[in-house]
Amino acid sequence: MKISRKTKSLEKIMNLFNNSSKAYSAVELISMFNSQMNKTTIYRILEKLQKSGILHSFVGIKGIKWYAKCSGCSSQNHFDAHPHFQCKLCGNLDCLSLDIQIPNINNRTIESAQILVFGKCEKC
Ligand SMILES: [Zn+2]
Ligand SMILES: [Zn+2]
């Protein structure tokens, strides 16, 4: 059976995320895979992986969207409340495995929360 191009593209993106715990911005991913697949395909794959509970996304400095691997999420139970750290010098962003409790707010239902911590990373 021939493996479709779509499956191969998905595998390439998955391999990247499986091999590191780093987060990648949409801009970065597009420049990385640009020669192998088009932008629409990349966005479609990212969306699919997000829906399946494999990746999660969040917004960093300048409104840029970032993607990182989920741990223990599924399509039914997708909640990534952990904070993210972005280095102001190199711009690198990663997931922090800290448990931060989002307080309950009267009369409001919280569906998701984003905590972004800025500073200087270990490499800078
Ligand atoms: Zn840095
Ligand atoms: Zn994360």
PDB file of C-alpha atoms and ligand atoms in Angstrom:
ATOM      1  CA  MET A   1       0.000   0.000   0.000  1.00  0.00           C
ATOM      2  CA  LYS A   2       1.280   3.421  -0.884  1.00  0.00           C
ATOM      3  CA  ILE A   3       1.623   5.858   1.973  1.00  0.00           C
ATOM      4  CA  SER A   4      -0.124   9.044   1.013  1.00  0.00           C
ATOM      5  CA  ARG A   5       1.705  12.338   0.931  1.00  0.00           C
ATOM      6  CA  LYS A   6      -0.608  13.630   3.597  1.00  0.00           C
ATOM      7  CA  THR A   7       0.382  10.875   6.030  1.00  0.00           C
ATOM      8  CA  LYS A   8       4.045  11.499   5.310  1.00  0.00           C
ATOM      9  CA  SER A   9       3.662  15.210   5.997  1.00  0.00           C
ATOM     10  CA  LEU A  10       1.912  14.473   9.267  1.00  0.00           C
ATOM     11  CA  GLU A  11       4.666  12.068  10.241  1.00  0.00           C
ATOM     12  CA  LYS A  12       7.368  14.627   9.544  1.00  0.00           C
ATOM     13  CA  ILE A  13       5.707  17.170  11.804  1.00  0.00           C
ATOM     14  CA  MET A  14       5.048  14.551  14.491  1.00  0.00           C
ATOM     15  CA  ASN A  15       8.698  13.447  14.425  1.00  0.00           C
ATOM     16  CA  LEU A  16       9.829  16.960  15.150  1.00  0.00           C
ATOM     17  CA  PHE A  17       7.601  17.234  18.206  1.00  0.00           C
ATOM     18  CA  ASN A  18       8.419  13.711  19.382  1.00  0.00           C
ATOM     19  CA  ASN A  19      12.124  14.400  19.322  1.00  0.00           C
ATOM     20  CA  SER A  20      12.087  17.429  21.564  1.00  0.00           C
ATOM     21  CA  SER A  21      10.042  19.035  24.255  1.00  0.00           C
ATOM     22  CA  LYS A  22      10.565  22.415  22.642  1.00  0.00           C
ATOM     23  CA  ALA A  23       7.721  24.555  21.428  1.00  0.00           C
ATOM     24  CA  TYR A  24       7.703  25.722  17.821  1.00  0.00           C
ATOM     25  CA  SER A  25       6.037  28.803  16.444  1.00  0.00           C
ATOM     26  CA  ALA A  26       3.839  28.611  13.380  1.00  0.00           C
ATOM     27  CA  VAL A  27       6.357  30.824  11.574  1.00  0.00           C
ATOM     28  CA  GLU A  28       9.215  28.464  12.459  1.00  0.00           C
ATOM     29  CA  LEU A  29       7.287  25.375  11.372  1.00  0.00           C
ATOM     30  CA  ILE A  30       6.410  26.913   8.050  1.00  0.00           C
ATOM     31  CA  SER A  31       9.991  27.867   7.284  1.00  0.00           C
ATOM     32  CA  MET A  32      11.141  24.374   8.329  1.00  0.00           C
ATOM     33  CA  PHE A  33       8.676  22.449   6.167  1.00  0.00           C
ATOM     34  CA  ASN A  34       8.143  24.956   3.406  1.00  0.00           C
ATOM     35  CA  SER A  35      10.100  22.991   0.842  1.00  0.00           C
ATOM     36  CA  GLN A  36       8.224  19.770   1.607  1.00  0.00           C
ATOM     37  CA  MET A  37       4.615  20.879   1.957  1.00  0.00           C
ATOM     38  CA  ASN A  38       2.587  24.011   1.566  1.00  0.00           C
ATOM     39  CA  LYS A  39       1.435  26.374   4.262  1.00  0.00           C
ATOM     40  CA  THR A  40      -2.203  25.248   4.152  1.00  0.00           C
ATOM     41  CA  THR A  41      -1.152  21.628   4.684  1.00  0.00           C
ATOM     42  CA  ILE A  42       0.988  22.621   7.664  1.00  0.00           C
ATOM     43  CA  TYR A  43      -1.869  24.541   9.264  1.00  0.00           C
ATOM     44  CA  ARG A  44      -4.297  21.681   8.616  1.00  0.00           C
ATOM     45  CA  ILE A  45      -1.963  19.160  10.217  1.00  0.00           C
ATOM     46  CA  LEU A  46      -1.394  21.398  13.249  1.00  0.00           C
ATOM     47  CA  GLU A  47      -5.122  21.838  13.669  1.00  0.00           C
ATOM     48  CA  LYS A  48      -5.707  18.104  13.399  1.00  0.00           C
ATOM     49  CA  LEU A  49      -3.005  17.280  15.934  1.00  0.00           C
ATOM     50  CA  GLN A  50      -4.450  19.855  18.269  1.00  0.00           C
ATOM     51  CA  LYS A  51      -7.944  18.401  17.992  1.00  0.00           C
ATOM     52  CA  SER A  52      -6.581  14.940  18.732  1.00  0.00           C
ATOM     53  CA  GLY A  53      -4.994  16.120  21.974  1.00  0.00           C
ATOM     54  CA  ILE A  54      -1.457  15.628  20.668  1.00  0.00           C
ATOM     55  CA  LEU A  55      -0.422  19.250  20.437  1.00  0.00           C
ATOM     56  CA  HIS A  56      -1.565  22.379  22.196  1.00  0.00           C
ATOM     57  CA  SER A  57      -1.133  25.945  21.100  1.00  0.00           C
ATOM     58  CA  PHE A  58      -0.721  29.253  22.834  1.00  0.00           C
ATOM     59  CA  VAL A  59       0.128  32.820  21.954  1.00  0.00           C
ATOM     60  CA  GLY A  60       3.551  34.295  22.659  1.00  0.00           C
ATOM     61  CA  ILE A  61       5.155  37.725  22.241  1.00  0.00           C
ATOM     62  CA  LYS A  62       3.814  39.725  19.280  1.00  0.00           C
ATOM     63  CA  GLY A  63       0.761  37.492  19.030  1.00  0.00           C
ATOM     64  CA  ILE A  64       2.684  34.654  17.400  1.00  0.00           C
ATOM     65  CA  LYS A  65       1.098  31.244  17.746  1.00  0.00           C
ATOM     66  CA  TRP A  66       3.198  28.444  19.240  1.00  0.00           C
ATOM     67  CA  TYR A  67       2.699  24.693  19.310  1.00  0.00           C
ATOM     68  CA  ALA A  68       4.009  22.129  21.774  1.00  0.00           C
ATOM     69  CA  LYS A  69       3.371  18.506  22.598  1.00  0.00           C
ATOM     70  CA  CYS A  70       0.712  17.656  25.144  1.00  0.00           C
ATOM     71  CA  SER A  71       1.271  15.194  27.899  1.00  0.00           C
ATOM     72  CA  GLY A  72      -1.704  13.132  28.875  1.00  0.00           C
ATOM     73  CA  CYS A  73      -4.300  14.929  26.774  1.00  0.00           C
ATOM     74  CA  SER A  74      -6.898  13.299  24.569  1.00  0.00           C
ATOM     75  CA  SER A  75      -9.442  14.720  22.169  1.00  0.00           C
ATOM     76  CA  GLN A  76     -12.073  14.487  24.930  1.00  0.00           C
ATOM     77  CA  ASN A  77      -9.989  15.857  27.719  1.00  0.00           C
ATOM     78  CA  HIS A  78      -7.827  18.665  26.499  1.00  0.00           C
ATOM     79  CA  PHE A  79      -6.654  21.034  29.151  1.00  0.00           C
ATOM     80  CA  ASP A  80      -3.217  22.520  29.203  1.00  0.00           C
ATOM     81  CA  ALA A  81      -3.182  24.804  32.191  1.00  0.00           C
ATOM     82  CA  HIS A  82       0.571  24.677  32.641  1.00  0.00           C
ATOM     83  CA  PRO A  83       2.442  27.931  32.197  1.00  0.00           C
ATOM     84  CA  HIS A  84       4.829  28.658  29.342  1.00  0.00           C
ATOM     85  CA  PHE A  85       8.140  30.417  29.552  1.00  0.00           C
ATOM     86  CA  GLN A  86       9.428  32.696  26.852  1.00  0.00           C
ATOM     87  CA  CYS A  87      12.969  34.044  26.825  1.00  0.00           C
ATOM     88  CA  LYS A  88      13.053  37.736  25.998  1.00  0.00           C
ATOM     89  CA  LEU A  89      16.564  37.469  24.569  1.00  0.00           C
ATOM     90  CA  CYS A  90      16.437  34.478  22.210  1.00  0.00           C
ATOM     91  CA  GLY A  91      12.669  34.176  21.951  1.00  0.00           C
ATOM     92  CA  ASN A  92      12.682  30.467  22.811  1.00  0.00           C
ATOM     93  CA  LEU A  93       9.562  29.188  24.408  1.00  0.00           C
ATOM     94  CA  ASP A  94       8.868  26.032  26.372  1.00  0.00           C
ATOM     95  CA  CYS A  95       6.300  24.344  28.568  1.00  0.00           C
ATOM     96  CA  LEU A  96       6.791  24.510  32.318  1.00  0.00           C
ATOM     97  CA  SER A  97       5.684  21.436  34.163  1.00  0.00           C
ATOM     98  CA  LEU A  98       4.224  23.415  37.014  1.00  0.00           C
ATOM     99  CA  ASP A  99       0.766  23.009  38.345  1.00  0.00           C
ATOM    100  CA  ILE A 100      -0.916  26.343  38.604  1.00  0.00           C
ATOM    101  CA  GLN A 101      -4.429  26.459  39.944  1.00  0.00           C
ATOM    102  CA  ILE A 102      -6.726  28.786  38.084  1.00  0.00           C
ATOM    103  CA  PRO A 103      -9.049  30.232  40.707  1.00  0.00           C
ATOM    104  CA  ASN A 104     -12.785  29.952  40.293  1.00  0.00           C
ATOM    105  CA  ILE A 105     -14.436  33.205  39.363  1.00  0.00           C
ATOM    106  CA  ASN A 106     -17.993  33.903  40.454  1.00  0.00           C
ATOM    107  CA  ASN A 107     -20.593  33.528  37.738  1.00  0.00           C
ATOM    108  CA  ARG A 108     -17.959  32.797  35.122  1.00  0.00           C
ATOM    109  CA  THR A 109     -17.130  29.514  33.483  1.00  0.00           C
ATOM    110  CA  ILE A 110     -13.472  29.117  32.685  1.00  0.00           C
ATOM    111  CA  GLU A 111     -12.759  27.081  29.583  1.00  0.00           C
ATOM    112  CA  SER A 112      -9.090  27.723  29.169  1.00  0.00           C
ATOM    113  CA  ALA A 113      -6.334  29.835  30.618  1.00  0.00           C
ATOM    114  CA  GLN A 114      -2.987  31.022  29.381  1.00  0.00           C
ATOM    115  CA  ILE A 115      -0.066  31.838  31.588  1.00  0.00           C
ATOM    116  CA  LEU A 116       3.015  33.150  29.883  1.00  0.00           C
ATOM    117  CA  VAL A 117       6.102  33.838  31.935  1.00  0.00           C
ATOM    118  CA  PHE A 118       8.840  36.025  30.460  1.00  0.00           C
ATOM    119  CA  GLY A 119      12.483  36.184  31.368  1.00  0.00           C
ATOM    120  CA  LYS A 120      15.931  34.886  30.506  1.00  0.00           C
ATOM    121  CA  CYS A 121      16.490  31.226  29.661  1.00  0.00           C
ATOM    122  CA  GLU A 122      19.354  28.964  30.773  1.00  0.00           C
ATOM    123  CA  LYS A 123      21.200  29.459  27.476  1.00  0.00           C
ATOM    124  CA  CYS A 124      21.196  33.239  27.546  1.00  0.00           C
TER     125      CYS A 124
HETATM  126 ZN    ZN B   1      17.232  32.573  25.709  1.00  0.00          ZN
HETATM  127 ZN    ZN B   2       2.717  23.696  26.944  1.00  0.00          ZN
END
